[in-house]
Short mmCIF file of C-alpha atoms and ligand atoms in Angstrom, two decimals:
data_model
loop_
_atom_site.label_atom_id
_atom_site.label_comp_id
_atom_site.label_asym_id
_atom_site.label_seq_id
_atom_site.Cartn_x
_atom_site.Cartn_y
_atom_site.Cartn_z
CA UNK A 294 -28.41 -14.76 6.00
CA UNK A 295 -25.32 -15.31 8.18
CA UNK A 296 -23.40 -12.29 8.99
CA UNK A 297 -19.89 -12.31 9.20
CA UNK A 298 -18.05 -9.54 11.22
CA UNK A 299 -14.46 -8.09 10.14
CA UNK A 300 -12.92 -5.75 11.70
CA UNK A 301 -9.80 -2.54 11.06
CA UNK A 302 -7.45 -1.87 13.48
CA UNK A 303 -5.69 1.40 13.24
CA UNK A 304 -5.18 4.57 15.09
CA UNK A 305 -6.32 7.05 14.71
CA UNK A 306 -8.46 5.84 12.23
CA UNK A 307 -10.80 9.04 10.80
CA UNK A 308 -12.47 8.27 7.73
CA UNK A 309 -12.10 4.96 5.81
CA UNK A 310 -13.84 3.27 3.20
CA UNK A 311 -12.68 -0.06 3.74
CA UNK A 312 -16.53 -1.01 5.31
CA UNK A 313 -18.02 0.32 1.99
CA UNK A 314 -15.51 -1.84 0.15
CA UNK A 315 -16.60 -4.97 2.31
CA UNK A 316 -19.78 -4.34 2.39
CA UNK A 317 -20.29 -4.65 -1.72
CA UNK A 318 -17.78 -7.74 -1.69
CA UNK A 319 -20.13 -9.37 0.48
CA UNK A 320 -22.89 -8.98 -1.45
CA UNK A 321 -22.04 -9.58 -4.56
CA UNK A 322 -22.33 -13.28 -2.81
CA UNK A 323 -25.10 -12.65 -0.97
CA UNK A 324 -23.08 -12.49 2.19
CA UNK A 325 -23.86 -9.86 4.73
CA UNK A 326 -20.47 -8.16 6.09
CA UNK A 327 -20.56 -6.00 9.09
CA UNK A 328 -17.20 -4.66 9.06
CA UNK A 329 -16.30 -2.83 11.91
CA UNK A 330 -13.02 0.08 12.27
CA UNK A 331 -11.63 -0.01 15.62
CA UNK A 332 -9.20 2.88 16.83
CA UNK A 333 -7.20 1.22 19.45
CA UNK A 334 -4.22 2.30 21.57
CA UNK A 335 -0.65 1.09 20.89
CA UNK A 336 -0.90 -0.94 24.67
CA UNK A 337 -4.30 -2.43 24.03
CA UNK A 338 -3.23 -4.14 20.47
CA UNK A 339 -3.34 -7.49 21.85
CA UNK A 340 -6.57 -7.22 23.88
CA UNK A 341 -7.82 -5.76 21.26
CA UNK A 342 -6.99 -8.55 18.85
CA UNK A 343 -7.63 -10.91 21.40
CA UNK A 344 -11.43 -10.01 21.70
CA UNK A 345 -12.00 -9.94 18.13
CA UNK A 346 -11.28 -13.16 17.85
CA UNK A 347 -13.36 -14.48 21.11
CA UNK A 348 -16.97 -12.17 19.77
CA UNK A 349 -16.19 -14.53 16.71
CA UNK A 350 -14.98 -11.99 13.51
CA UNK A 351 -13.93 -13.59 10.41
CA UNK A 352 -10.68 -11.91 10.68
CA UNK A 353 -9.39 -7.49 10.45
CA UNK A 354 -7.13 -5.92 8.22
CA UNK A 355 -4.07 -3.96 10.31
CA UNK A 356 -3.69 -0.15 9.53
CA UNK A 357 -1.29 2.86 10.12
CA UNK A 358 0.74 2.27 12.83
CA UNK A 359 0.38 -1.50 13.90
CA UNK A 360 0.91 -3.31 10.65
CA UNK A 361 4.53 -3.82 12.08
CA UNK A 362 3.80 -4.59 15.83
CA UNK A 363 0.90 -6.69 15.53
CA UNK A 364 3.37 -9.73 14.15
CA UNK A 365 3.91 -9.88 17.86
CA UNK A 366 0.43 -11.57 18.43
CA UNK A 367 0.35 -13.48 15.52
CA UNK A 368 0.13 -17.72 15.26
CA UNK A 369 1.02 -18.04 11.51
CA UNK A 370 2.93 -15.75 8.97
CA UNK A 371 2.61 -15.84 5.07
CA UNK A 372 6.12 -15.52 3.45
CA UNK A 373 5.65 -11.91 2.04
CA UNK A 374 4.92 -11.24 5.91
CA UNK A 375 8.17 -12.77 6.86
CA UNK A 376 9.97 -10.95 4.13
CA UNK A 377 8.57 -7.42 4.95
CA UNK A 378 7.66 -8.16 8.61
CA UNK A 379 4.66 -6.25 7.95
CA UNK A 380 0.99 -7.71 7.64
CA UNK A 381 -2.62 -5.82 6.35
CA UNK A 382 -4.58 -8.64 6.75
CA UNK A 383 -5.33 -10.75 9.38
CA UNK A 384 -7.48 -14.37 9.90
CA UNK A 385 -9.19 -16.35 12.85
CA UNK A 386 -9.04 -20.16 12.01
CA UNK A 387 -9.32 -22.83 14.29
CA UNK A 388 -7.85 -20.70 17.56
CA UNK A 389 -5.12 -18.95 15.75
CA UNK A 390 -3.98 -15.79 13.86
CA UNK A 391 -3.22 -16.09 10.22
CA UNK A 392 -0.87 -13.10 9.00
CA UNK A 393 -0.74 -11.77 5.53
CA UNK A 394 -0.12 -8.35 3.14
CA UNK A 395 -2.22 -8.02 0.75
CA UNK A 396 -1.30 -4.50 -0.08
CA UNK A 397 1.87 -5.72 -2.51
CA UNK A 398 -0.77 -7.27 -5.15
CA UNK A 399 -3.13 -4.66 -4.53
CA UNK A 400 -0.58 -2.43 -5.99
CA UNK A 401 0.39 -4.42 -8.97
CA UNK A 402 -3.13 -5.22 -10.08
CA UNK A 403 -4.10 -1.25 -9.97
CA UNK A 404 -1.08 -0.87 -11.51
CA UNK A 405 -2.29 -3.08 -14.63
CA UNK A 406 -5.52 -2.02 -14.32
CA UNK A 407 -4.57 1.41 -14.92
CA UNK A 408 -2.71 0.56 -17.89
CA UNK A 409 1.06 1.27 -16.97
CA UNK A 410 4.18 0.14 -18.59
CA UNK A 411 5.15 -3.74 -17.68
CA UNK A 412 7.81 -3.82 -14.64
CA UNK A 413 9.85 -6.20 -15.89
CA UNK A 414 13.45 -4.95 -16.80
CA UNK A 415 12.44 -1.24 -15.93
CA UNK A 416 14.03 1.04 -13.26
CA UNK A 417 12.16 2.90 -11.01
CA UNK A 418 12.38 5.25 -8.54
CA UNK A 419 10.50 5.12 -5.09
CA UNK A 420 9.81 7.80 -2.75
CA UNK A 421 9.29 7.41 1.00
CA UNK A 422 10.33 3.62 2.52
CA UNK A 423 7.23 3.21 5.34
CA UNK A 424 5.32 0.03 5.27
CA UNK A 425 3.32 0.84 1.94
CA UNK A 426 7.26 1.20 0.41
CA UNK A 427 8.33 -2.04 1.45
CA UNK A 428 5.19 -3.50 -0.12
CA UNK A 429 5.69 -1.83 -3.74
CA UNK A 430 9.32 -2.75 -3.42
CA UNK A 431 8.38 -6.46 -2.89
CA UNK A 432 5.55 -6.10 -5.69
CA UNK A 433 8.34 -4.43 -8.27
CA UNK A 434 10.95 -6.84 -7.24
CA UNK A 435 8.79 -9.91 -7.66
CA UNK A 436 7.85 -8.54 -11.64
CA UNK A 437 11.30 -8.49 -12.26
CA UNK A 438 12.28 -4.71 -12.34
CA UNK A 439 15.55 -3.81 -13.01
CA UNK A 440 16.51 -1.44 -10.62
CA UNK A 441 14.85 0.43 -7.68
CA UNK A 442 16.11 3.54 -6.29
CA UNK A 443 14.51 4.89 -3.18
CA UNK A 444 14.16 8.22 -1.54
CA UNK A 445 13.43 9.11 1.24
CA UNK A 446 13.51 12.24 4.22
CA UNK A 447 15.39 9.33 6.85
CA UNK A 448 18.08 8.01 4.53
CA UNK A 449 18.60 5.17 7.30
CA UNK A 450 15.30 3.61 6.57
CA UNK A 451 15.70 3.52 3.07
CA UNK A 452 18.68 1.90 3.43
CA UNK A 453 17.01 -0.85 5.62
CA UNK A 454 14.31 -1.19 2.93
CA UNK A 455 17.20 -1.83 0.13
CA UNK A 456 18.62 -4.63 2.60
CA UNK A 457 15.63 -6.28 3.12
CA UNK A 458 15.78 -7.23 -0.66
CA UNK A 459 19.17 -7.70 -1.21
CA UNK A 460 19.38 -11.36 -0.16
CA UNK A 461 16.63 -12.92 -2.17
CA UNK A 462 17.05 -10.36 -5.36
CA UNK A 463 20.63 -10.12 -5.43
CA UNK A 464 20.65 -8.92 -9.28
CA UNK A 465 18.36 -6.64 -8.66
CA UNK A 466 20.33 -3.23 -8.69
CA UNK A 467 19.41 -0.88 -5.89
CA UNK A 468 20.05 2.36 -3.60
CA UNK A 469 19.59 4.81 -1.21
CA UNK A 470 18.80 8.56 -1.21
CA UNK A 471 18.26 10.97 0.99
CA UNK A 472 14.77 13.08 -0.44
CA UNK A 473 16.74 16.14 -0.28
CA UNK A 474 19.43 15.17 -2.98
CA UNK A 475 17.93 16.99 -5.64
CA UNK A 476 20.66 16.42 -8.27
CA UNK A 477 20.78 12.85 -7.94
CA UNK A 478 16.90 13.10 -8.16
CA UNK A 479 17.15 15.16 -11.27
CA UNK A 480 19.43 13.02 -12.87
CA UNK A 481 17.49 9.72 -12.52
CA UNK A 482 14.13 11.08 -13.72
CA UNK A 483 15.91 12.07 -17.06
CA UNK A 484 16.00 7.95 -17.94
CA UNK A 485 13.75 6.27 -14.96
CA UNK A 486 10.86 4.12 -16.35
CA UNK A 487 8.90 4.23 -13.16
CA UNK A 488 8.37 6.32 -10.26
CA UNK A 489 5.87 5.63 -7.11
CA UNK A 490 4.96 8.01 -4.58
CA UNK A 491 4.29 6.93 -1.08
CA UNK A 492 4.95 9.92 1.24
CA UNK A 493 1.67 11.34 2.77
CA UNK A 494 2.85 15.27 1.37
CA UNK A 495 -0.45 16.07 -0.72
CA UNK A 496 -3.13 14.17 1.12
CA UNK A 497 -6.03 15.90 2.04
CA UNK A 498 -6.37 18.55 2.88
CA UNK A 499 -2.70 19.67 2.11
CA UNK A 500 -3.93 19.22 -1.63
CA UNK A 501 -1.12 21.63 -2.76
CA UNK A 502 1.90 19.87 -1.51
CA UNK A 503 3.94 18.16 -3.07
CA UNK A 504 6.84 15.67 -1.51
CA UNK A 505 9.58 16.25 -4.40
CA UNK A 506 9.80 19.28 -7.18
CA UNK A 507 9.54 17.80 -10.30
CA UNK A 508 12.70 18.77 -12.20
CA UNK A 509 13.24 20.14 -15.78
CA UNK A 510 14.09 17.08 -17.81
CA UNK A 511 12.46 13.96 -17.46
CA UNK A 512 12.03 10.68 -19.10
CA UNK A 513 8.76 11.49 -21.60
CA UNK A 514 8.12 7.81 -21.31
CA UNK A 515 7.77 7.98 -17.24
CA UNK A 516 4.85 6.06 -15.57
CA UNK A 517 4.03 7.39 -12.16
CA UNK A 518 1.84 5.66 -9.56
CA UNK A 519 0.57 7.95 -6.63
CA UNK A 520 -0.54 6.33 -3.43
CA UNK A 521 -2.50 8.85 -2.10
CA UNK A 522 -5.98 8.04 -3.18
CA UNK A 523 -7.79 11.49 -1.61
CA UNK A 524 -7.67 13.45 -3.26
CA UNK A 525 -7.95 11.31 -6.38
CA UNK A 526 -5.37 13.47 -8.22
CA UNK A 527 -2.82 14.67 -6.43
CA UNK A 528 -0.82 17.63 -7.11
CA UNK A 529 2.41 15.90 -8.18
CA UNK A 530 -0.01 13.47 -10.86
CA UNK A 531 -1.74 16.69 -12.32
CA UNK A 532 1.95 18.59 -12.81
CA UNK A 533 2.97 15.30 -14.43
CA UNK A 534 -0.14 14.51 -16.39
CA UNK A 535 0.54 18.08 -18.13
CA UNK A 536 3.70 17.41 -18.95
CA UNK A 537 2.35 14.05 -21.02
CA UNK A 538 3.08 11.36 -18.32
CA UNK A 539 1.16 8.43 -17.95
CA UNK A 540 -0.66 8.62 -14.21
CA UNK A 541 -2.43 6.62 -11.79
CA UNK A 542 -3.39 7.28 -7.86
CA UNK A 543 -3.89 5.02 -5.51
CA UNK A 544 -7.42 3.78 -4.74
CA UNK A 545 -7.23 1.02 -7.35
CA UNK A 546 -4.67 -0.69 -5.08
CA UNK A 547 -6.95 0.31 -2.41
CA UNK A 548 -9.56 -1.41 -3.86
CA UNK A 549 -7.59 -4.86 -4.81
CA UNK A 550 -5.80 -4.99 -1.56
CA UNK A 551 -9.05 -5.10 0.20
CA UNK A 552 -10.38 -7.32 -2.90
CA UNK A 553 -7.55 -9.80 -2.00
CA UNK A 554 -8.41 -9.30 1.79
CA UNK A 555 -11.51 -10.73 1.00
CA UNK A 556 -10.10 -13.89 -0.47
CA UNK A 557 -7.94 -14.75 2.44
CA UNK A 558 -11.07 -14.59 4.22
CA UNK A 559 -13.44 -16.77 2.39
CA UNK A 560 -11.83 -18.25 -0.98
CA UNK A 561 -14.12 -15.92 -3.14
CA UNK A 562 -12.66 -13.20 -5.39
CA UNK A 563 -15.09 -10.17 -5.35
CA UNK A 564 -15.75 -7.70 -8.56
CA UNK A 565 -12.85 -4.86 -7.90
CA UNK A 566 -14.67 -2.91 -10.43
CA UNK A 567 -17.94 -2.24 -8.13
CA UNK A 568 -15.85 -1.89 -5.13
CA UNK A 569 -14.05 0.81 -6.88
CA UNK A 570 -17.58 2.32 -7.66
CA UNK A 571 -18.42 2.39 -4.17
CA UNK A 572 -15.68 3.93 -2.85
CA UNK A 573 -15.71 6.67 -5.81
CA UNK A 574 -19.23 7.48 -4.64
CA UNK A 575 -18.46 7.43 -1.66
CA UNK A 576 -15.21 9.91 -1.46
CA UNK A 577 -16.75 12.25 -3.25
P1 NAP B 111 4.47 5.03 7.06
O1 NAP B 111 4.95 3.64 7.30
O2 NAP B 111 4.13 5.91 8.19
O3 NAP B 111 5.60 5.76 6.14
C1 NAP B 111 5.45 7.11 5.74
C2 NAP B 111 6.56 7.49 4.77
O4 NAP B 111 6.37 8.83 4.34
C3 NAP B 111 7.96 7.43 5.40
O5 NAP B 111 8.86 7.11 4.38
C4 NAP B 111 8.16 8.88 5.88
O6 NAP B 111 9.51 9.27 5.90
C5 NAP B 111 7.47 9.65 4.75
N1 NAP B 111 6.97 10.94 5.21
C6 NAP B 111 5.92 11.17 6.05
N2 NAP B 111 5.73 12.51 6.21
C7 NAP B 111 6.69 13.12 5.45
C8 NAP B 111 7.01 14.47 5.21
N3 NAP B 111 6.31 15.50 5.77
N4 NAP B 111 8.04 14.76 4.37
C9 NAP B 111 8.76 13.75 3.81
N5 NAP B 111 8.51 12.44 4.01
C10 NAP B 111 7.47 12.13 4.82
O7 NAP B 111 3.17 5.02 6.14
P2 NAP B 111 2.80 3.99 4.99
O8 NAP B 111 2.03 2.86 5.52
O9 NAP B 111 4.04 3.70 4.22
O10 NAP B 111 1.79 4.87 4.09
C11 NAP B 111 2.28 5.90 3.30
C12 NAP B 111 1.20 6.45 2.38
O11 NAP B 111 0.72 5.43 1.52
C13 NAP B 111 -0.04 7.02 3.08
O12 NAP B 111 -0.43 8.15 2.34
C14 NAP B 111 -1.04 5.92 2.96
O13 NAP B 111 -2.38 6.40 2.99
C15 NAP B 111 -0.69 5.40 1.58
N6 NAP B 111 -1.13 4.02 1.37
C16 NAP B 111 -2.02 3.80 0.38
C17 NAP B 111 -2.44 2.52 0.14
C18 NAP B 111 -3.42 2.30 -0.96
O14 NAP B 111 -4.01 1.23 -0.99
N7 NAP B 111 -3.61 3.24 -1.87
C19 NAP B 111 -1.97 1.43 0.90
C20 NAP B 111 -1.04 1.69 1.91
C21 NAP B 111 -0.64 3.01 2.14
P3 NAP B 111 10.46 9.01 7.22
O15 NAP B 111 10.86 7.57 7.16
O16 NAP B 111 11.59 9.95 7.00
O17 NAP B 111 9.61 9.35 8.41
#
């Protein structure tokens, strides 16, 4: 059996369950996957890159912080990649770099998966705007959500996110918040549909954070959508799943973006549902 080598690039990189994840895709088709996590320092990205592609990998997915400046090395960008200017996934055909997020329909498809309201003509809230943001912004803006307001500590980049929209999705209402405007916060979670979590506060092993209080009155109907996927129930989804709210964390979308990864890579749509198995077993 051929193998076929991927690679992470990230830094720092600690633990990550993306070769597990790889590993089962692969055989499920009898393929064996040697996929390989790389920490690699900010001025050795294009080396780095560079010599993945010359020892012959398939292709890497792009972590925490480069999936911004690795666009710099690329050949070819998808238009989500254009839109965001951030890419997850990357491929080695015929000499060049192929760049592409899959992270934006990794989030829907946990999203449906998990059994959440449909997007379309909702409003939803959004805290933090870093790279995962701008991906569940594109992924609620392309079901056809209603509004999208997002929060976050650096008001400036949450602004940026909003703009990045506002061209393509003019009707699409949206804002800015600072994450320390608790009234307006308080306000919108009395009627919002949706709201996401993407702010680190919670992950381990600060279990018991939380990025926002949750206030007083809020919509019973709310869906909410952690990120964080360790622990697999955050603090802020266990206050909200007592007060009757529909909640989901975030290794589904963990699971599909790598899923969809896959299929950039060789045309073949692995089973998410043993992937997921995989990586249960193998965070706990
Ligand atoms: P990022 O680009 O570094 O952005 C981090 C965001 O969190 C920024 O909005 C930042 O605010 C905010 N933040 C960080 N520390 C904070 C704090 N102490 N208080 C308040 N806000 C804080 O990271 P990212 O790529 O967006 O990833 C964010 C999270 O999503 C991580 O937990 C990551 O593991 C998770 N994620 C999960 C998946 C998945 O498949 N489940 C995929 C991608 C990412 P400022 O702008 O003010 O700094």
């Amino acid at each position: 059996m051929e193998q076929e080598l991927l690679g992470l690039l990230g830094y720092p990189l600690g633990h990550t369950v993306s070769p597990i994840l790889h590993r089962v895709a692969g055989e499920s088709f009898g393929m064996d996957i040697v996929y390989l996590p790389f920490e690699v320092k900010g001025h050795c990205l294009g080396d780095a890159l560079k010599g993945l592609q010359v020892l012959g990998f398939t292709g890497c997915n792009v972590t925490i912080p480069y999936k911004e400046e690795i666009l710099r090395f690329v050949d070819e960008k998808s238009d989500v990649v254009e839109l965001l200017g951030a890419a997850n996934t990357l491929s080695f055909r015929g000499g060049r770099v192929i760049a592409d997020n899959t992270d934006w329909e990794g989030f829907l498809s946990a999203w449906r998966d998990a059994g959440l309201c449909e997007i379309e003509g909702k409003s939803a809230v959004v805290l933090g705007a870093g790279g995962a943001a701008d991906a569940v912004v594109y992924a609620l803006v392309e079901s056809g959500v209603k509004s999208v307001m997002v929060f976050n500590r650096n008001r400036d980049r949450a602004l940026e996110l909003i703009e990045k929209f506002k061209d393509k999705y003019p009707h699409i209402e949206g804002n800015a918040y600072s994450l320390n405007n608790h009234p307006k916060f308080a306000n919108l979670l009395k009627s919002t549909d949706i709201l996401i979590n993407t702010i680190p506060v919670g992950m381990f092993p600060d279990t018991d954070r939380m990025p926002v209080k949750i206030p007083k009155k809020i919509n019973p109907n709310l869906n909410f959508f952690d990120l964080i996927y360790n622990p697999g129930e955050t603090m802020l989804m266990s206050q909200l799943k007592a007060r009757g709210i529909k909640v989901s964390g975030g290794l589904g979308m963990l699971v599909h973006q790598a899923a969809f990864a896959f299929k950039k890579w060789f045309g073949l749509l692995p089973d998410a549902g043993k992937m997921h198995e995989a990586a249960c077993k193998q965070l706990e």
